[in-house]
mmCIF file of C-alpha atoms in Angstrom:
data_model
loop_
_atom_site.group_PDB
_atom_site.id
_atom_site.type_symbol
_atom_site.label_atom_id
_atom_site.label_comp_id
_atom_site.label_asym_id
_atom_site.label_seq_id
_atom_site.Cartn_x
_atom_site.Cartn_y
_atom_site.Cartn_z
ATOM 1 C CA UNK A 41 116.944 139.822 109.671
ATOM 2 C CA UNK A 42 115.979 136.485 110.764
ATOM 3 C CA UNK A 43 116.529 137.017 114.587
ATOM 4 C CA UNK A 44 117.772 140.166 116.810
ATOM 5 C CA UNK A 45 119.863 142.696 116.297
ATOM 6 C CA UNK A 46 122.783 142.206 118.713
ATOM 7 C CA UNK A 47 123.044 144.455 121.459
ATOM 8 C CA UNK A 48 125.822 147.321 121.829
ATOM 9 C CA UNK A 49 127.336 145.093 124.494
ATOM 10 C CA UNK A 50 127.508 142.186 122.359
ATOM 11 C CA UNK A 51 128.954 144.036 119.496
ATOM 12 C CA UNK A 52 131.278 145.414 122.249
ATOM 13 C CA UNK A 53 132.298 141.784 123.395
ATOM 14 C CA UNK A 54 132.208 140.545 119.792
ATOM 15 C CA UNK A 55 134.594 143.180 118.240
ATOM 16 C CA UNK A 56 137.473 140.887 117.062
ATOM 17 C CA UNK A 57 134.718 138.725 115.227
ATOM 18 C CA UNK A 58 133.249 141.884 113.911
ATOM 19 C CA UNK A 59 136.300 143.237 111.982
ATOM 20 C CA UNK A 60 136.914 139.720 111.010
ATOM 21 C CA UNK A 61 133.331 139.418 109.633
ATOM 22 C CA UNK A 62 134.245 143.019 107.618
ATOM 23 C CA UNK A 63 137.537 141.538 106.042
ATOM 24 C CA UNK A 64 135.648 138.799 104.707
ATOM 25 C CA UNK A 65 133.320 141.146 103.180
ATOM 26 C CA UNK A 66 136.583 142.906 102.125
ATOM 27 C CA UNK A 67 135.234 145.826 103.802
ATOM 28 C CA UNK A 68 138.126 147.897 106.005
ATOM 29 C CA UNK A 69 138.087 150.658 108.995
ATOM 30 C CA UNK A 70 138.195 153.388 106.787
ATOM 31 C CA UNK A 71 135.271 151.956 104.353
ATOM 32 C CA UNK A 72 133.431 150.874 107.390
ATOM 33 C CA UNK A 73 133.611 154.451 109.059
ATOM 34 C CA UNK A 74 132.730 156.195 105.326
ATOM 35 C CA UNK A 75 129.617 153.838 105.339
ATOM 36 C CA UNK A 76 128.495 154.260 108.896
ATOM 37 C CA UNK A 77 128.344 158.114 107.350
ATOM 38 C CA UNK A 78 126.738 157.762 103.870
ATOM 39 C CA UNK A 79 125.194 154.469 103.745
ATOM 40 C CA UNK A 80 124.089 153.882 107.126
ATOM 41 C CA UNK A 81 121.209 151.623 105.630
ATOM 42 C CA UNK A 82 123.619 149.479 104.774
ATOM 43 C CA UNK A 83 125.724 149.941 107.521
ATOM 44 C CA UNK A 84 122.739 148.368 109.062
ATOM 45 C CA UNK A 85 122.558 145.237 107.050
ATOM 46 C CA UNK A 86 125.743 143.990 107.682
ATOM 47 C CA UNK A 87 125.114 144.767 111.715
ATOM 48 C CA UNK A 88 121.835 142.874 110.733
ATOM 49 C CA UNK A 89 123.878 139.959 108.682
ATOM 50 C CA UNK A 90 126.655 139.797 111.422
ATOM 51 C CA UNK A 91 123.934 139.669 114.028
ATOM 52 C CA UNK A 92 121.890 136.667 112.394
ATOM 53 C CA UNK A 93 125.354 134.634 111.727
ATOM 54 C CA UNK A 94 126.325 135.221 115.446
ATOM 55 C CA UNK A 95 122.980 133.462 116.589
ATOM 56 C CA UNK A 96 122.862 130.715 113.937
ATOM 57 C CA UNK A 97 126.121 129.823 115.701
ATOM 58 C CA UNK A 98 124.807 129.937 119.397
ATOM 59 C CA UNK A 99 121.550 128.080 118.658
ATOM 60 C CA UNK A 100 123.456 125.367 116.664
ATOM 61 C CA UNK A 101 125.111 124.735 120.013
ATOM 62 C CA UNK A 102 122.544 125.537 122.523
ATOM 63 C CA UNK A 103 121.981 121.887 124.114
ATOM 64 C CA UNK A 104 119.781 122.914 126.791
ATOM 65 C CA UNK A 105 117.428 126.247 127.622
ATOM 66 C CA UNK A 106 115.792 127.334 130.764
ATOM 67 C CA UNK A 107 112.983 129.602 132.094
ATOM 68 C CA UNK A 108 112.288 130.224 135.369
ATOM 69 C CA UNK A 109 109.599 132.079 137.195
ATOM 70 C CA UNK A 110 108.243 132.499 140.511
ATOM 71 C CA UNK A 111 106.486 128.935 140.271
ATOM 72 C CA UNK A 112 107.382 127.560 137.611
ATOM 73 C CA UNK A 113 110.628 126.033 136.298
ATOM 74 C CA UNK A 114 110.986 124.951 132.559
ATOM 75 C CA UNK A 115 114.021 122.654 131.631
ATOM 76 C CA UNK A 116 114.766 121.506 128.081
ATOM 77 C CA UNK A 117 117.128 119.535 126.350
ATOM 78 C CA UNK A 118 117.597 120.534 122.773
ATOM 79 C CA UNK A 119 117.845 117.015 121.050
ATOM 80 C CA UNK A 120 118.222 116.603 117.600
ATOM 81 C CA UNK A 121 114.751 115.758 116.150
ATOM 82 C CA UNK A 122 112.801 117.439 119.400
ATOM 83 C CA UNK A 123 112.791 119.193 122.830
ATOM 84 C CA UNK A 124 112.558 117.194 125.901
ATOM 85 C CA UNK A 125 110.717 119.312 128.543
ATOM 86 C CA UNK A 126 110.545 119.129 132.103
ATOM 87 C CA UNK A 127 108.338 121.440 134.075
ATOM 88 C CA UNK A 128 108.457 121.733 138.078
ATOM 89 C CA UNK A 129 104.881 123.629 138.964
ATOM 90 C CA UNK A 130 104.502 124.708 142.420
ATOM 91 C CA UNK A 131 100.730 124.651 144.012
ATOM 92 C CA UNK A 132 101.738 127.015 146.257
ATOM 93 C CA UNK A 133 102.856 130.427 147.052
ATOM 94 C CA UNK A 134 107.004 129.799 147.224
ATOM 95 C CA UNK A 135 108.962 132.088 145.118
ATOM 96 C CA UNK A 136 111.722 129.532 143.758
ATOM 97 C CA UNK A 137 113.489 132.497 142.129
ATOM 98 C CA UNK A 138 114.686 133.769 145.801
ATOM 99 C CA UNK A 139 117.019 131.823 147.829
ATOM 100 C CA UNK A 140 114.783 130.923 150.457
ATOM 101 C CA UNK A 141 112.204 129.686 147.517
ATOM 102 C CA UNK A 142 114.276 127.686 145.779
ATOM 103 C CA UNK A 143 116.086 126.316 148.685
ATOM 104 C CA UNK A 144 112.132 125.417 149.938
ATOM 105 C CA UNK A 145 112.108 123.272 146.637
ATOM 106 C CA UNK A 146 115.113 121.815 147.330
ATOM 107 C CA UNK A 147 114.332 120.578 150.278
ATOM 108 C CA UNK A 148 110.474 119.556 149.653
ATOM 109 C CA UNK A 149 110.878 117.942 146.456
ATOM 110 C CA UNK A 150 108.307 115.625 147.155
ATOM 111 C CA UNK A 151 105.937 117.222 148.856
ATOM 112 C CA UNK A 152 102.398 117.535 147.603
ATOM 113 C CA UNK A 153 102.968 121.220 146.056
ATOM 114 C CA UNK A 154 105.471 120.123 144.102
ATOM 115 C CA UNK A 155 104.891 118.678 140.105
ATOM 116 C CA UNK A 156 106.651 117.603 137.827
ATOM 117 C CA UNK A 157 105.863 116.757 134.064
ATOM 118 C CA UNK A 158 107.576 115.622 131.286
ATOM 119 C CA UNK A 159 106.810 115.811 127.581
ATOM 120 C CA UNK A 160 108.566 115.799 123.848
ATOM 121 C CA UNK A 161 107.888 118.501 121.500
ATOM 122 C CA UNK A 162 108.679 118.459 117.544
ATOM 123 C CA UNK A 163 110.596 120.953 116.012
ATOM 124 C CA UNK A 164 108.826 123.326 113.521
ATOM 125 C CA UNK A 165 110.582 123.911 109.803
ATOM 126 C CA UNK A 166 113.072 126.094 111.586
ATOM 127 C CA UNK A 167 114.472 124.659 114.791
ATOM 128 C CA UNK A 168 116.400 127.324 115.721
ATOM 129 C CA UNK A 169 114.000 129.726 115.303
ATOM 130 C CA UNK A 170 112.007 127.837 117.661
ATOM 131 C CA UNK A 171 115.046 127.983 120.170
ATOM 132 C CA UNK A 172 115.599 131.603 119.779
ATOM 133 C CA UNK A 173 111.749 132.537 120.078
ATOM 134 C CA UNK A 174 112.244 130.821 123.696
ATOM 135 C CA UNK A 175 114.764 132.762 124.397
ATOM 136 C CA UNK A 176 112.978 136.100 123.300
ATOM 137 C CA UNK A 177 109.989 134.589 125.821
ATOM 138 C CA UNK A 178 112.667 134.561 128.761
ATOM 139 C CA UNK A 179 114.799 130.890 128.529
ATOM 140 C CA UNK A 180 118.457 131.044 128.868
ATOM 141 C CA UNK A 181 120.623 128.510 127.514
ATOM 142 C CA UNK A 182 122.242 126.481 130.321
ATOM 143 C CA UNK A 183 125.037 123.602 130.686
ATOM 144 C CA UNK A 184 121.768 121.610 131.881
ATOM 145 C CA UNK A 185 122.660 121.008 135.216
ATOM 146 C CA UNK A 186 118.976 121.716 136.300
ATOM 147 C CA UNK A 187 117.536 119.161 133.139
ATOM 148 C CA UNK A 188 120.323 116.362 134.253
ATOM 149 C CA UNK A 189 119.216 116.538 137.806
ATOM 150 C CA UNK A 190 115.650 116.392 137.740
ATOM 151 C CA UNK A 191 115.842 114.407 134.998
ATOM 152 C CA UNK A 192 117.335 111.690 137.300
ATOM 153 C CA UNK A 193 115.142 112.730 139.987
ATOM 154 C CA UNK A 194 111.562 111.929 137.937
ATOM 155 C CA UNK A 195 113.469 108.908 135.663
#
């Protein structure tokens, strides 16, 4: 498996796509329920196979990706040939992930505890590998709202 293992949730939200996923493997209800029984290790390849095809799709569409934490907040746009990074660092002790935090950085944007930094990074081989290890590390893929505003902000 190339990536995760979709959660029960997931599978939960994703039944329709599931079954559809089975029929192209010309694999039914019944045959699926007999080999949840006496194959379950291959049960578990197509949940593995399924899983990997689900986030090959979401990656290939993921346009931008955040993280944030207490003083930090990491913006990227997913380009085509790199990832265009913006990072707000705070100096000081403001918890931007509370409302009163991140209201504080809305409102003191340019005050002296506040950075910002900007920088390109290559791909590796596998681009979306590189996506979906950020996500693993915390980063959510976002409309970019966050990117396109301080993005105007800095530029």
């Amino acid at each position: 498996m190339k990536y995760a293992r979709l959660t029960k949730e997931q599978f939960e939200e994703l039944h329709q796509e599931f079954i559809n996923f089975l029929a192209t493997q010309s694999i039914t209800a019944d045959e699926w329920a007999n080999l949840k029984v006496n194959k379950p290790e291959l049960a578990e390849t197509e949940l593995d196979v399924f899983s990997d095809l689900i986030w090959e799709g979401v990656l290939n569409t993921a346009e931008y990706l955040e993280h944030i934490s207490s003083q930090h907040m990491y913006l990227f746009k997913l380009d085509e040939t790199n990832m265009k990074a913006i990072v707000v660092n705070l100096k000081n002790d403001v918890d931007i992930t509370t409302t009163e935090g991140y209201n504080w950085l809305r409102e003191n944007l340019m005050d002296e505890n506040v950075e910002f930094f900007q920088a390109d990074k290559d791909y590796s081989d596998d681009k979306n590998l590189d996506k979906f290890q950020m996500i693993e590390q915390g980063a959510v893929i976002t409309k970019g709202d966050l990117f396109k505003y301080f993005d105007t902000l800095i530029n």
